[in-house]
mmCIF file of C-alpha atoms in Angstrom:
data_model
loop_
_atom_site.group_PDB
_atom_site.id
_atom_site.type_symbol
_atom_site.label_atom_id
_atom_site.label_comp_id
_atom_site.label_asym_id
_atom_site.label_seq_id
_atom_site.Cartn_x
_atom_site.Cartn_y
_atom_site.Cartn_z
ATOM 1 C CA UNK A 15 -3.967 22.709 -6.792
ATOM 2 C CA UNK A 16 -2.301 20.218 -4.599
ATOM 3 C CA UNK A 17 -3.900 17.160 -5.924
ATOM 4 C CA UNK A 18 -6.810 16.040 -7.862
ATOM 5 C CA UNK A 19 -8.887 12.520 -7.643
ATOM 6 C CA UNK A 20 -11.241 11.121 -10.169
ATOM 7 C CA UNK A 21 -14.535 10.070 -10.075
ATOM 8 C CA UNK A 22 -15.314 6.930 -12.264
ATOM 9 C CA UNK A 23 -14.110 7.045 -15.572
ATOM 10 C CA UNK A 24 -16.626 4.596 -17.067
ATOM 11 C CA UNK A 25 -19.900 2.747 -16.127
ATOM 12 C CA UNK A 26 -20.894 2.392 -12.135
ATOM 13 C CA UNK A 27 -20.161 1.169 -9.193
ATOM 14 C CA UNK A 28 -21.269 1.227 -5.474
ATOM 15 C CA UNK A 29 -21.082 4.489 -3.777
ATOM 16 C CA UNK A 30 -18.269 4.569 -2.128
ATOM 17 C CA UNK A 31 -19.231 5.012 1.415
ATOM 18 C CA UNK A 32 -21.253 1.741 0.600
ATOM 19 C CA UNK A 33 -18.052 -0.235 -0.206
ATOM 20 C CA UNK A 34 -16.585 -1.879 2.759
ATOM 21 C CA UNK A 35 -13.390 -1.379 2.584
ATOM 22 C CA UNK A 36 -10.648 1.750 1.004
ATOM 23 C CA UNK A 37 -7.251 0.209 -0.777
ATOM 24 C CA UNK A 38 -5.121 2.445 -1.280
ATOM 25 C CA UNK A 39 -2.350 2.131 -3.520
ATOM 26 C CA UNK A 40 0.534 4.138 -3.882
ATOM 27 C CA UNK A 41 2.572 4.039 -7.377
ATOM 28 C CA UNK A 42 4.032 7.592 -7.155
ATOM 29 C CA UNK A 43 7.489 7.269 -7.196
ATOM 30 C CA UNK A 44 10.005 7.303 -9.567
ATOM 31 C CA UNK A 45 12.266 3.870 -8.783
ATOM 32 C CA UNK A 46 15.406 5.162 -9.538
ATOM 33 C CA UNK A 47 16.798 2.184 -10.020
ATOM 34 C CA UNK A 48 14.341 1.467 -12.791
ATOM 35 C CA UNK A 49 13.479 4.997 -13.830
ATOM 36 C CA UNK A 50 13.903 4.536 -17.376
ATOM 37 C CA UNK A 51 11.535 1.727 -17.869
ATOM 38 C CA UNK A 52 9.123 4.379 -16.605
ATOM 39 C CA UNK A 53 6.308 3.650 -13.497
ATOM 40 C CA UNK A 54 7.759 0.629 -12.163
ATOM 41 C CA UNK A 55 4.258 -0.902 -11.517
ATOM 42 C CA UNK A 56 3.882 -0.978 -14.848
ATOM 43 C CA UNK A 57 6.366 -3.438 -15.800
ATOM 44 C CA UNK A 58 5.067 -6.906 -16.309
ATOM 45 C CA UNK A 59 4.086 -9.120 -13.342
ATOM 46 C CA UNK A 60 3.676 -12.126 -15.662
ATOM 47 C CA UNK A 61 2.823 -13.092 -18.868
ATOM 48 C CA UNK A 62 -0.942 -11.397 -18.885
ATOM 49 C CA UNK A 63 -0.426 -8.892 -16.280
ATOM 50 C CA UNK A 64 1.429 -5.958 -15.187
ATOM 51 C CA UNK A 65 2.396 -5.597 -11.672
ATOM 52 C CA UNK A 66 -0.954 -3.308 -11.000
ATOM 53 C CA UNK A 67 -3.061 -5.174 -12.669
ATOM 54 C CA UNK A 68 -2.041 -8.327 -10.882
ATOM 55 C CA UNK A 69 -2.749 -6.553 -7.848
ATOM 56 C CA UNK A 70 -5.959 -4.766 -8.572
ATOM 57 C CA UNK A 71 -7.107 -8.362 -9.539
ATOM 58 C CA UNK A 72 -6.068 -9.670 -6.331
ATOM 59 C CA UNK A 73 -8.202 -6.912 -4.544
ATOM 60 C CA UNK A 74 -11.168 -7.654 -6.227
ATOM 61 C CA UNK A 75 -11.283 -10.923 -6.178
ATOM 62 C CA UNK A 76 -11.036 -10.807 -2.070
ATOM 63 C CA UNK A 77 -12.979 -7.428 -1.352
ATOM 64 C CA UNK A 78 -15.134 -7.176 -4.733
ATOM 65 C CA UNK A 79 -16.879 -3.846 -3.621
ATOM 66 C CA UNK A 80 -13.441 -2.402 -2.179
ATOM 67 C CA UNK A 81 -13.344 1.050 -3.231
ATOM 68 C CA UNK A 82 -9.400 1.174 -4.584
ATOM 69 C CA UNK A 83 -7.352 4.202 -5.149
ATOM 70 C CA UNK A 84 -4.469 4.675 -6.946
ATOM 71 C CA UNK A 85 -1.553 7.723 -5.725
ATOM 72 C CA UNK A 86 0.143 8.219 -9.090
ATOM 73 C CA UNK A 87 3.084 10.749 -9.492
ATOM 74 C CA UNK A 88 5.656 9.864 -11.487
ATOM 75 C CA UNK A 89 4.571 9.381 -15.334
ATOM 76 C CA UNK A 90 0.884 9.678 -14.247
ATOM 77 C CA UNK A 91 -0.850 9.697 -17.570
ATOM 78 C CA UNK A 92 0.839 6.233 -18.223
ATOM 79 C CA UNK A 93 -0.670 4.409 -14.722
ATOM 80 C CA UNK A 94 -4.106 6.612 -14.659
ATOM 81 C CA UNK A 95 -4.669 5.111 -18.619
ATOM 82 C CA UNK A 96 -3.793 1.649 -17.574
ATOM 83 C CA UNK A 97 -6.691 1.569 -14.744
ATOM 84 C CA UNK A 98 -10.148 0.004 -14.982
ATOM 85 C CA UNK A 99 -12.623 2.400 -14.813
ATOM 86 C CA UNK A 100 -13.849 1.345 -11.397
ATOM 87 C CA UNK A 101 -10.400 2.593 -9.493
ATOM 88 C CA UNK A 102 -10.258 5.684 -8.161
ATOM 89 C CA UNK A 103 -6.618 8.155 -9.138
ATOM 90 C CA UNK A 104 -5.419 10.476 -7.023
ATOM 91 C CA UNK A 105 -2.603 12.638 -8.222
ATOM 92 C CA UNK A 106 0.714 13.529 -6.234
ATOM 93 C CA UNK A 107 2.492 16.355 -7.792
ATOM 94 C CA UNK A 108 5.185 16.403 -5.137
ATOM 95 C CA UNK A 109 6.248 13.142 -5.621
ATOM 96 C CA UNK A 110 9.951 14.005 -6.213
ATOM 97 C CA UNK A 111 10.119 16.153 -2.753
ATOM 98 C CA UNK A 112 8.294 13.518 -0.914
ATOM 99 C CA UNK A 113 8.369 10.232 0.207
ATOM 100 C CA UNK A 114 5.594 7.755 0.401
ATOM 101 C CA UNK A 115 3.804 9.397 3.797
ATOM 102 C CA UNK A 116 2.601 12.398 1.104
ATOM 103 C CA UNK A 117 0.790 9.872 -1.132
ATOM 104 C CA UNK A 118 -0.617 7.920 1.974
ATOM 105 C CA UNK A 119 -2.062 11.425 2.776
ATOM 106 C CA UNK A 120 -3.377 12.015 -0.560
ATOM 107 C CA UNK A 121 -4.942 8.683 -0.220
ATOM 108 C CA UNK A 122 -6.625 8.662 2.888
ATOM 109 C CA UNK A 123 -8.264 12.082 2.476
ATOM 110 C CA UNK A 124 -10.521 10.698 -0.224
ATOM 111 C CA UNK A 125 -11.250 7.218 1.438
ATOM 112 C CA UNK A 126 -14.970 7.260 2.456
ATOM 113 C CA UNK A 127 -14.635 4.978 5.176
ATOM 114 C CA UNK A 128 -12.228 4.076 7.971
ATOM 115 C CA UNK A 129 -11.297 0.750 7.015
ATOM 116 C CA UNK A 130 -7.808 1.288 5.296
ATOM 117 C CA UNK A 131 -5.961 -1.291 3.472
ATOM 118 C CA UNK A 132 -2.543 -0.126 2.628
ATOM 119 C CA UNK A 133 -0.450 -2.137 -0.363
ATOM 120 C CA UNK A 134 2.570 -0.707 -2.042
ATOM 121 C CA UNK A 135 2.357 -0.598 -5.636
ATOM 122 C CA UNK A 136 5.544 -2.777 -5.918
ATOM 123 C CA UNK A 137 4.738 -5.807 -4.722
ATOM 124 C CA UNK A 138 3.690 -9.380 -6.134
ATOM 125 C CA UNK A 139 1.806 -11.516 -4.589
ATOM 126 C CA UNK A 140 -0.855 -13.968 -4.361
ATOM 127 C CA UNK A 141 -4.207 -13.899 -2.814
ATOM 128 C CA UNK A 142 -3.870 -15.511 -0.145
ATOM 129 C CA UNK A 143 -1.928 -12.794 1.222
ATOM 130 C CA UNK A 144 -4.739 -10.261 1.755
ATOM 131 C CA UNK A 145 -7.556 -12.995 2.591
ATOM 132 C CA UNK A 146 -9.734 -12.300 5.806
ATOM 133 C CA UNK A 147 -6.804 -9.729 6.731
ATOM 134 C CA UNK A 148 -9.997 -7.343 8.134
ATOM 135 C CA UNK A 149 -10.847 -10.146 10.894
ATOM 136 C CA UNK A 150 -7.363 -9.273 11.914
ATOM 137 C CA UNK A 151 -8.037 -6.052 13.240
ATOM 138 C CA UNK A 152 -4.909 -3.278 12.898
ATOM 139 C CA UNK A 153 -2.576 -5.191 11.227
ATOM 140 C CA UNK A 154 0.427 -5.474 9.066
ATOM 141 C CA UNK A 155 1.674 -8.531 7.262
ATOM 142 C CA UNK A 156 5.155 -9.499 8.183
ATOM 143 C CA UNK A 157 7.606 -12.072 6.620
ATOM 144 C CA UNK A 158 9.803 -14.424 9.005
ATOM 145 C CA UNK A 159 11.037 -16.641 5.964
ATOM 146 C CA UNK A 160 13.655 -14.271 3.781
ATOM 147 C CA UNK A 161 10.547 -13.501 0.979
ATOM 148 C CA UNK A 162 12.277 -9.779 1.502
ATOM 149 C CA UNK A 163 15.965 -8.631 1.043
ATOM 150 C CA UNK A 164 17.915 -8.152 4.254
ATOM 151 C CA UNK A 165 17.550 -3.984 4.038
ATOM 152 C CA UNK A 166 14.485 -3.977 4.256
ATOM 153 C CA UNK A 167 12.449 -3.038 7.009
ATOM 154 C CA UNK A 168 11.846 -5.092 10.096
ATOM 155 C CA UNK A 169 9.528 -5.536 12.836
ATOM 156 C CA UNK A 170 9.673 -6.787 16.412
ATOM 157 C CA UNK A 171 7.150 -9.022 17.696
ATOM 158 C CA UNK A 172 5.905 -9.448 21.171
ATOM 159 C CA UNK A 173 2.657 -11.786 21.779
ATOM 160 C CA UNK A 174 1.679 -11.081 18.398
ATOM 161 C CA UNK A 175 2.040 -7.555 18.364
ATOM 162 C CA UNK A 176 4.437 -5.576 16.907
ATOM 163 C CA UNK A 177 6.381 -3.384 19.232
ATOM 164 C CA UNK A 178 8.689 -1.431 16.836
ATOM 165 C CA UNK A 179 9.794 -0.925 13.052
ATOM 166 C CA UNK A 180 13.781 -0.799 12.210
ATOM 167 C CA UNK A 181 16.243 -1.454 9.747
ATOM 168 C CA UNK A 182 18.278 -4.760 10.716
ATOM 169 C CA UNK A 183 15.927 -6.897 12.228
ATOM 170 C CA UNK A 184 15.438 -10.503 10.917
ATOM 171 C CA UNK A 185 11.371 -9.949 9.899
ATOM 172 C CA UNK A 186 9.908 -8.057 7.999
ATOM 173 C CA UNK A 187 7.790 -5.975 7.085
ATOM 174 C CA UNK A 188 5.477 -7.007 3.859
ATOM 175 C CA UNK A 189 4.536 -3.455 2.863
ATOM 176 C CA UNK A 190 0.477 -4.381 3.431
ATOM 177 C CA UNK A 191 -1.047 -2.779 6.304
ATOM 178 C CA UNK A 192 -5.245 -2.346 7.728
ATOM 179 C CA UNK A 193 -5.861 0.026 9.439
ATOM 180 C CA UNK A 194 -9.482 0.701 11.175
ATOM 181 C CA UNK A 195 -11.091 2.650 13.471
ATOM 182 C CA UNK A 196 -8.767 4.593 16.231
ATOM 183 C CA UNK A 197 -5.326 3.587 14.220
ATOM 184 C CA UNK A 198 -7.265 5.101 10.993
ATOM 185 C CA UNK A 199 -7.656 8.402 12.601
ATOM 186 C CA UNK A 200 -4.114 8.375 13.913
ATOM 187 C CA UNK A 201 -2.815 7.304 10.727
ATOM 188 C CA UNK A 202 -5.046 10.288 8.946
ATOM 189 C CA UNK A 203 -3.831 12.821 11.844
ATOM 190 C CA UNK A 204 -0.157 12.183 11.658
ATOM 191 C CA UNK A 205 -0.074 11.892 7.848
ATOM 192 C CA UNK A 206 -1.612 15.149 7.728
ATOM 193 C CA UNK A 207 0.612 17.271 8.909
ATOM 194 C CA UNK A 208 2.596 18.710 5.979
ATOM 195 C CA UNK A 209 6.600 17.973 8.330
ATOM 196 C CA UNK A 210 6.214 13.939 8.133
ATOM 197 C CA UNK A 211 5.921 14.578 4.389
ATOM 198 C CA UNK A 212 9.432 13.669 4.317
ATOM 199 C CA UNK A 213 9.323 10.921 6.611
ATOM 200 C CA UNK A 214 9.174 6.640 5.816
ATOM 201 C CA UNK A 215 5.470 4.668 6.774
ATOM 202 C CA UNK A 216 7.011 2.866 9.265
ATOM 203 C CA UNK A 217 8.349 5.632 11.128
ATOM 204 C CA UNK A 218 4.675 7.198 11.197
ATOM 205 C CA UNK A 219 3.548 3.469 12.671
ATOM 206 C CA UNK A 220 6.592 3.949 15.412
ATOM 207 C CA UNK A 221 4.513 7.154 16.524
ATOM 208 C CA UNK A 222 1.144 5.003 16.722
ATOM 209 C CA UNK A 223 2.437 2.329 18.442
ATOM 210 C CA UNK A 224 4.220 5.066 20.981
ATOM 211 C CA UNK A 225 1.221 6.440 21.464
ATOM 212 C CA UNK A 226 -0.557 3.112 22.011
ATOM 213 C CA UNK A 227 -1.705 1.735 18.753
ATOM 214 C CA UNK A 228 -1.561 -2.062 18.693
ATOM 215 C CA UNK A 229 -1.038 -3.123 15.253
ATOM 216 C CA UNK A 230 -1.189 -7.246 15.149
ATOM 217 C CA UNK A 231 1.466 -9.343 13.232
ATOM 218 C CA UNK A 232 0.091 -11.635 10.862
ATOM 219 C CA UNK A 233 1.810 -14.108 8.362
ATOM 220 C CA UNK A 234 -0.496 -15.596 6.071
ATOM 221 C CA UNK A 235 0.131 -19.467 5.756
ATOM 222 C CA UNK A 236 -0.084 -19.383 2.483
ATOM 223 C CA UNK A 237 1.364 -16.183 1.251
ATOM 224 C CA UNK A 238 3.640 -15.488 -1.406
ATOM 225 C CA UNK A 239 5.223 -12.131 -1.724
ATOM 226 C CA UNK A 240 8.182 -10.312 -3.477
ATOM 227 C CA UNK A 241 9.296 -6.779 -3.748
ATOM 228 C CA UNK A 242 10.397 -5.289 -6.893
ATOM 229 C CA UNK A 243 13.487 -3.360 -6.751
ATOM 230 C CA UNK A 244 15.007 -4.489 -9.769
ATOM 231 C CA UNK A 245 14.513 -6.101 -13.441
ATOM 232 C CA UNK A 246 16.236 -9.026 -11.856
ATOM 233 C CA UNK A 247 13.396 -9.507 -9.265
ATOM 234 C CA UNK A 248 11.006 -10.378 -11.878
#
């Protein structure tokens, strides 16, 4: 068995083809750089929270009858017994031979619908962030004022599009993504094959925009976002 996802632990909620939107969150990896502190989105956002929970809050509070999932891997038992009951798990066993792509995958197959939001399971960030990002269309957040270190992943921007992903350009990428409609199936076709397993998100977008995806730039006025690499970033 490749993978397995849960049904509700506890209680009920919506069906989920009756929820209007899929989040899917991946929190597979290991973080090397934080590996002993064990799943990284378990460290402690603030005070009250840990990184998850901050952002599982976040996604309720915008999209109440979202239907989230959760890609665990690395320490799974850890993440899947610090969710609510109302999030979905899906488990990656191959977490260590793959990179992020394999848990999109994993994610994706089980989403009832085909209105994707995409958030990496590191991140911190305020609500604001993900509000109304649906009425956007295809989009991705991006970050034009340093919220993200200088290796990370950038975007070019053309008429408010975005016309390529790279290393070493000045924005960025935020690591949230929607996806609907036509760029939901592409996303689902080219995740699926089992040879981009090994591949980075942005080089999957790079094949939908080739192939004539337009994925929209947007920069929330009021968002507030940090990756966490480090002990330091918190």
């Amino acid at each position: 068995m490749d993978r397995f996802t849960t049904t509700i632990k506890n209680g009920i909620i919506d069906d989920p083809k009756d929820c209007k939107i899929t989040v899917v969150i991946p929190v597979a990896g290991m973080g090397h750089r934080m590996k002993s502190y064990g799943p990284k989105c378990l460290l402690q956002a603030n005070q009250r929270e840990t990184i998850l929970e901050k952002t599982i809050s976040n996604i309720k509070k915008e999209y109440p009858k979202s239907d989230i999932i959760v890609v665990a891997g690395f320490e799974s038992n850890k993440v899947i017994n610090s969710l609510p009951h109302y999030v979905r798990i899906v488990e990656n066993p191959n977490f260590e031979e793959t990179s992020i792509v394999e848990s999109m995958r994993l994610g994706i197959n089980a989403s009832a619908n085909k209105k994707l939001l995409l958030i990496y399971g590191d991140l911190i960030f305020n609500v604001y962030s993900i509000r109304g990002i649906s009425k956007n269309g295809t989009c991705v957040l991006v970050d034009s004022k340093s919220r993200f270190k200088d290796d990370e992943v950038g975007v070019t921007i053309v008429k408010d599009k975005v016309t390529m992903f790279a290393y070493g350009l000045e924005k960025k990428w935020s690591q949230i993504g929607y996806f609907e409609g036509e760029a939901f199936d592409m996303l689902k076709k080219l995740c699926s094959s089992k040879k981009r397993s090994r591949l980075y998100p942005f080089e999957i977008f790079n094949m939908m925009i080739e192939a004539g995806i337009r994925i929209k730039a947007v920069e929330p006025k009021r968002m507030t976002i940090k990756e966490i690499d480090s002990l330091k970033d918190l």
